[in-house]
CSV table of C-alpha atoms in Angstrom, one decimal:
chain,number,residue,atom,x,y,z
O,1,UNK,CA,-2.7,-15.7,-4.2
O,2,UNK,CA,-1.4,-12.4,-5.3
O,3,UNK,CA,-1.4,-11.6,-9.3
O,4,UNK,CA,2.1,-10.5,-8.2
O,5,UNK,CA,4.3,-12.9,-7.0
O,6,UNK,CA,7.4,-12.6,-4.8
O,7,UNK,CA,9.7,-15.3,-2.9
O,8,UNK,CA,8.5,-15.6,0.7
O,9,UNK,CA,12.1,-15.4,2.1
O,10,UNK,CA,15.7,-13.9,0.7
O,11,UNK,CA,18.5,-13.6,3.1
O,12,UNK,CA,22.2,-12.5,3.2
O,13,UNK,CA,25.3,-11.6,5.0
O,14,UNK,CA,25.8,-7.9,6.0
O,15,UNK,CA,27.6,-5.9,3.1
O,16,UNK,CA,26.1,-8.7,0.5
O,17,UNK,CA,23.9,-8.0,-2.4
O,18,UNK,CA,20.3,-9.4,-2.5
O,19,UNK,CA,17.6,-8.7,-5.3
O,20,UNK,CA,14.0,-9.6,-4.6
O,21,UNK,CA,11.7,-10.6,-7.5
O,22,UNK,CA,8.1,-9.7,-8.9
O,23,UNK,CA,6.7,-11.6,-11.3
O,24,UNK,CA,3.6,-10.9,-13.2
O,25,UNK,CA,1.9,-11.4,-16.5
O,26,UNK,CA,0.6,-9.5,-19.6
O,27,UNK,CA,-1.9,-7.8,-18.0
O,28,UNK,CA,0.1,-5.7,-15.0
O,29,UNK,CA,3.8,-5.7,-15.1
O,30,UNK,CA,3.9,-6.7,-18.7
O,31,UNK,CA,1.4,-4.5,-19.8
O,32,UNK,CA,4.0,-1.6,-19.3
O,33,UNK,CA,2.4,-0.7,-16.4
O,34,UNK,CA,5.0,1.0,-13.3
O,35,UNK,CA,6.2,-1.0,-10.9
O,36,UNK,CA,6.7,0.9,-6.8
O,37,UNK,CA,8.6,-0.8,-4.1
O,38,UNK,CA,7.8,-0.7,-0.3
O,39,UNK,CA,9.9,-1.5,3.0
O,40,UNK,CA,7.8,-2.3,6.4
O,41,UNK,CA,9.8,-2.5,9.2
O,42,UNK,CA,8.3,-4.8,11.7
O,43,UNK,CA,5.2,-2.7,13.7
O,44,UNK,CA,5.2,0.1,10.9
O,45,UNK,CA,3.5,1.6,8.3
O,46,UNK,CA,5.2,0.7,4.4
O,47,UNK,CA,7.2,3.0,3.3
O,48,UNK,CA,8.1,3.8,-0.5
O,49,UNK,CA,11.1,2.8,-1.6
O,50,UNK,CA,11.2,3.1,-5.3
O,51,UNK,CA,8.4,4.5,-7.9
O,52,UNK,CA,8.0,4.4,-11.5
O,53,UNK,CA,10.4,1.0,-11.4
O,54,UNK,CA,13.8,2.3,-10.7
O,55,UNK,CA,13.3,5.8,-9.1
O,56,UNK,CA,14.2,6.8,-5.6
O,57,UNK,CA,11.9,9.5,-3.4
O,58,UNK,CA,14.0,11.7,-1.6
O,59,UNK,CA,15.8,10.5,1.7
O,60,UNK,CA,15.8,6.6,0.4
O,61,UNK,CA,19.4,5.0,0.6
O,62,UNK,CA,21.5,4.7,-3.0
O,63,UNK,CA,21.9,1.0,-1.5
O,64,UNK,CA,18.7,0.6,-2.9
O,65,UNK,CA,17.6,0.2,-6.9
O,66,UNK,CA,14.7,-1.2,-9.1
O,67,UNK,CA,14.9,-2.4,-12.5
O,68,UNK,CA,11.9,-4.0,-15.1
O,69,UNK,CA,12.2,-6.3,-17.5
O,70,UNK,CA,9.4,-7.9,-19.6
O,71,UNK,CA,6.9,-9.5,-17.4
O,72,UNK,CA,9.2,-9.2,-14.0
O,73,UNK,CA,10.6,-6.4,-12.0
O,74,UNK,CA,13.3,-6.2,-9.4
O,75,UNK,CA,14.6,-4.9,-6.0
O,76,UNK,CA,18.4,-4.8,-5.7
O,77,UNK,CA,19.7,-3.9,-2.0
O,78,UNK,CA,23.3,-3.6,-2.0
O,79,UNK,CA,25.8,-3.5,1.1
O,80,UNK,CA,23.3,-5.3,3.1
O,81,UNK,CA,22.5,-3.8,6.7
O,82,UNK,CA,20.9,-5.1,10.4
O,83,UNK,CA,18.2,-2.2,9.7
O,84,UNK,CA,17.5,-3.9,6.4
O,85,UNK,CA,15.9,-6.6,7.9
O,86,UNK,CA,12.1,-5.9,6.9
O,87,UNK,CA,9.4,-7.1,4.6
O,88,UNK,CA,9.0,-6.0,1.2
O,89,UNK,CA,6.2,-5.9,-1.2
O,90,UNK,CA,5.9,-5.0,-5.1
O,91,UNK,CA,2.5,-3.0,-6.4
O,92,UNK,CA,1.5,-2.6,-9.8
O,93,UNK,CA,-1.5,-1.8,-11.7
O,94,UNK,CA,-3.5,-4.5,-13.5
O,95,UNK,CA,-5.4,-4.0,-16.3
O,96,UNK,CA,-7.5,-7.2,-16.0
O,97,UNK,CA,-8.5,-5.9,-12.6
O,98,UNK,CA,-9.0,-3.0,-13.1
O,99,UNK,CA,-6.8,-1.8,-9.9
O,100,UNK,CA,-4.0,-1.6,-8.5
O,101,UNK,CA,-2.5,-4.9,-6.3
O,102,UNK,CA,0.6,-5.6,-4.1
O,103,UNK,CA,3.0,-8.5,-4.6
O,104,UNK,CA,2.4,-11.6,-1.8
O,105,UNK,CA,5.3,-9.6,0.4
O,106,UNK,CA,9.1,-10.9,1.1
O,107,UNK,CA,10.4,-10.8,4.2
O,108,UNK,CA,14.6,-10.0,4.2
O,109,UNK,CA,16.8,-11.7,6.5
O,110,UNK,CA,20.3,-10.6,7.6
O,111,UNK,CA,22.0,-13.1,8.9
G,1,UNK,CA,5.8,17.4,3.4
G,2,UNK,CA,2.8,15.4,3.5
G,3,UNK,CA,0.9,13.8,6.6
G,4,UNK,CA,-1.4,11.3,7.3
G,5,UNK,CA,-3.3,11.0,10.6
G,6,UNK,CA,-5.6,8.0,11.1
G,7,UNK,CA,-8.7,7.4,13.6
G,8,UNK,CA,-7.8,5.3,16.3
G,9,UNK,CA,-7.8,1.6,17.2
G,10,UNK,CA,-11.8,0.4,16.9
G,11,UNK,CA,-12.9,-3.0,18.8
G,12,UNK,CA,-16.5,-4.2,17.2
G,13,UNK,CA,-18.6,-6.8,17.5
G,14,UNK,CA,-19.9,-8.8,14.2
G,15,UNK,CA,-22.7,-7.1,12.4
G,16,UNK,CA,-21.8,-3.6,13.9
G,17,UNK,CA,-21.5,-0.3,11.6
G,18,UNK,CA,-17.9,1.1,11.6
G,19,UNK,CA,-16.3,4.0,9.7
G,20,UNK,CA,-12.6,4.9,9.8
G,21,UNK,CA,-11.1,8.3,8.8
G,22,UNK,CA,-7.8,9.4,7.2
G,23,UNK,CA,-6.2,13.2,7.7
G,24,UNK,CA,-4.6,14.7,5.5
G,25,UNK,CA,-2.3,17.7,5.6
G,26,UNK,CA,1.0,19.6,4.4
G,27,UNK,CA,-0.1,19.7,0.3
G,28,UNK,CA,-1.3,22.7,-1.3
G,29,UNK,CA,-2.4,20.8,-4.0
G,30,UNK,CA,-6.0,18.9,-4.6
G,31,UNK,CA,-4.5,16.9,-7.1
G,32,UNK,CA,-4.1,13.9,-5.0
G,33,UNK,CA,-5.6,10.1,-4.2
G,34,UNK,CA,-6.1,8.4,-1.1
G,35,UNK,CA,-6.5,5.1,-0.7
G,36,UNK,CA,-6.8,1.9,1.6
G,37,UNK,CA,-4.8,-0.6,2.1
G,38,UNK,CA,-6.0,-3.9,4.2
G,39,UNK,CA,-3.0,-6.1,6.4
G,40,UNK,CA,-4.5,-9.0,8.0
G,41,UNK,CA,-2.8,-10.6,11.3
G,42,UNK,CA,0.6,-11.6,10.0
G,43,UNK,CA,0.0,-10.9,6.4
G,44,UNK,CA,0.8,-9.1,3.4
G,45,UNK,CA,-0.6,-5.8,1.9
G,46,UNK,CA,-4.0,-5.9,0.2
G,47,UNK,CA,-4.9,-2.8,-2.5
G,48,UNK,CA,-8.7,-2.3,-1.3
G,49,UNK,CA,-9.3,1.0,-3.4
G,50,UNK,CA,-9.0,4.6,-3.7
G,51,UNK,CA,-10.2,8.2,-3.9
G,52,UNK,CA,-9.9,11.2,-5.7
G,53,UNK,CA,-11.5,13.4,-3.2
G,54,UNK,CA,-11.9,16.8,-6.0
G,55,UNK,CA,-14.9,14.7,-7.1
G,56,UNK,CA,-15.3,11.9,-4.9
G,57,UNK,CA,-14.4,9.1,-8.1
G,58,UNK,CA,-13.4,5.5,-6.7
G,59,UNK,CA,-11.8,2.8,-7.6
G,60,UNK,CA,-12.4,-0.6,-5.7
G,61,UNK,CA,-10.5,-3.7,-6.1
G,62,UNK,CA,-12.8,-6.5,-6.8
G,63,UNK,CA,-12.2,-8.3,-4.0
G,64,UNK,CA,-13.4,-5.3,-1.9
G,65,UNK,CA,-16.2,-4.1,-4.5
G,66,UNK,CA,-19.4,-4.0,-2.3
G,67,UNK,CA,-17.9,-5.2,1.3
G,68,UNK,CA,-16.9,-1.8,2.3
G,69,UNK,CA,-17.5,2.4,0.7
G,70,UNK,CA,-14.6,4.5,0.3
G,71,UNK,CA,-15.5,8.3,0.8
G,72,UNK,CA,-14.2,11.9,1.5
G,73,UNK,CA,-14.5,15.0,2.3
G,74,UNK,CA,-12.8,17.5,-0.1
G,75,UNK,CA,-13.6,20.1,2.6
G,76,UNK,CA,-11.6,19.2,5.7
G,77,UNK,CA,-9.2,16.6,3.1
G,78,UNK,CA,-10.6,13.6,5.0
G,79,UNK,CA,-11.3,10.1,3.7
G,80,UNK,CA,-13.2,7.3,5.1
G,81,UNK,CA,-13.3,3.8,4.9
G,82,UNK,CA,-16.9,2.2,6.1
G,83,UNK,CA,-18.4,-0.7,6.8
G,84,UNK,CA,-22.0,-1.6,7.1
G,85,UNK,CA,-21.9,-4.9,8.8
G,86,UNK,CA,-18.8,-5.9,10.2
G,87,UNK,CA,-16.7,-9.7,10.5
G,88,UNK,CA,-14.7,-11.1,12.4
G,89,UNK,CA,-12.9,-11.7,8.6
G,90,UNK,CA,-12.6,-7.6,8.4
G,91,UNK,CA,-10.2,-7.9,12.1
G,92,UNK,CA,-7.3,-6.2,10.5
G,93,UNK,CA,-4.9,-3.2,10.2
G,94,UNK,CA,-5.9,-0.6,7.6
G,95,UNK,CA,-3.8,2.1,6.2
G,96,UNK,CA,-4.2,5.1,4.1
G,97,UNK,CA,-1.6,5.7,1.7
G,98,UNK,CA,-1.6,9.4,-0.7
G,99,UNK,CA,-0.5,9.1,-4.2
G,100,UNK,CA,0.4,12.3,-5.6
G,101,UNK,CA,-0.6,12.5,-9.5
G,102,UNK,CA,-2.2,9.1,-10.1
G,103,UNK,CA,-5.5,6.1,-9.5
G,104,UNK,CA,-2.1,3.7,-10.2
G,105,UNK,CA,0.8,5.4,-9.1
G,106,UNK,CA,2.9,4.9,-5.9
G,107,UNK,CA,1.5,5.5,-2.3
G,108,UNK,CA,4.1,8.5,-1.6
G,109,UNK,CA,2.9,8.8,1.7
G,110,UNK,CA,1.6,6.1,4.3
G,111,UNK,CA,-0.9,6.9,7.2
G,112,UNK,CA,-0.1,5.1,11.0
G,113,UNK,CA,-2.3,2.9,10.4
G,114,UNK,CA,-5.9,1.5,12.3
G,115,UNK,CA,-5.9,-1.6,13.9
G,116,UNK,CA,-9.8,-2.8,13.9
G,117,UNK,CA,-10.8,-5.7,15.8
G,118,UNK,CA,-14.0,-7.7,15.2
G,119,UNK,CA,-14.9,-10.2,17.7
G,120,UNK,CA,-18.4,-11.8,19.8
């Protein structure tokens, strides 16, 4: 059981908006501490999506945003695609811990 | 832009030694962590710990604190990931993941990934 924790499953239509949740606590998320976002497409290595809660690396799709608020963050994918279809997991640092840890992972359907 | 190149895919048998390397290449700087990154069969990521290979510091999650020894060599930019005594618990794909300024910052770049295998 992840410190981080994110729905098992979202889906939606292609061109739909879907946001996937993180929730955490006091001591990570809440704790002002930066939340990063990752894609894995089935057989592959993550990829970073966002860092520092709402900022895109170079070559990542506008389609995709982060926002933070209080104890939760959030991953907004917008005009839902086939190639979307991939799991997602949150990381943040926690303080109690003393490390960093990834959210429990959600995996996107397209319908 | 930035590269990681694992070791290949191990098969072990319980109680054998094992260590695992990580590559890296295309950064001028030595400001820079590595770290590992555990996916078990059909699960999610697992933060194991990480590396700052300019003086070898490390940070290990607890849950990994004393099952396996994070190293590297500054030298040829090369981290390892090691086990002394291996289970078929540890069967597993790890990754290597370089985060550019920070212990708790994003993992900018991901290596392929080494698939282990533990079994009798």
């Amino acid at each position: 059981q992840s410190v981080l924790t994110q729905p098992p499953s979202v889906s939606g239509a292609p061109g739909q908006r879907v946001t996937i949740s993180c929730t955490g606590s006091s001591s990570n998320i809440g704790a002002n501490y930066d939340v990063h976002w990752y894609q894995q497409l089935p057989g592959t290595a993550p990829k970073l999506l966002i860092y520092g809660n709402n900022n895109r690396p170079s070559g990542v799709s506008g389609r995709f945003s982060g926002s933070k608020s209080g104890t939760s963050a959030s991953l907004a994918i917008t005009g839902l695609q086939a190639e979307d279809e991939a799991d997602y997991y949150c990381q943040s640092y926690d303080r109690s811990l003393s490390a960093s840890v990834f959210g429990g992972g959600t995996k996107l359907t397209v319908l | 832009e930035v590269q990681l190149v694992q070791s290949g895919a191990e098969v072990k048998k319980p109680g054998e030694s094992l260590k695992i390397s990580c590559e890296s290449s295309g950064h001028s700087s030595t400001t820079y962590w590595i770290g590992w990154v555990r996916q078990m069969p059909g699960k999610g990521l697992e933060w194991m710990g990480i590396i700052y290979p300019g003086d070898s510091d490390t940070i290990y999650s607890p849950s990994f604190q004393g099952l396996v020894t994070i190293s590297a060599d500054r030298s040829t930019r090369t981290a390892y990931l090691q086990w002394t005594s291996l289970k078929a618990s540890d069967t597993a794909m790890y990754y290597c993941g370089f985060a550019a300024y920070s212990s708790i910052g994003s993992f900018d770049y991901w290596g392929q990934g080494t698939l282990v295998t533990v079994s009798p």
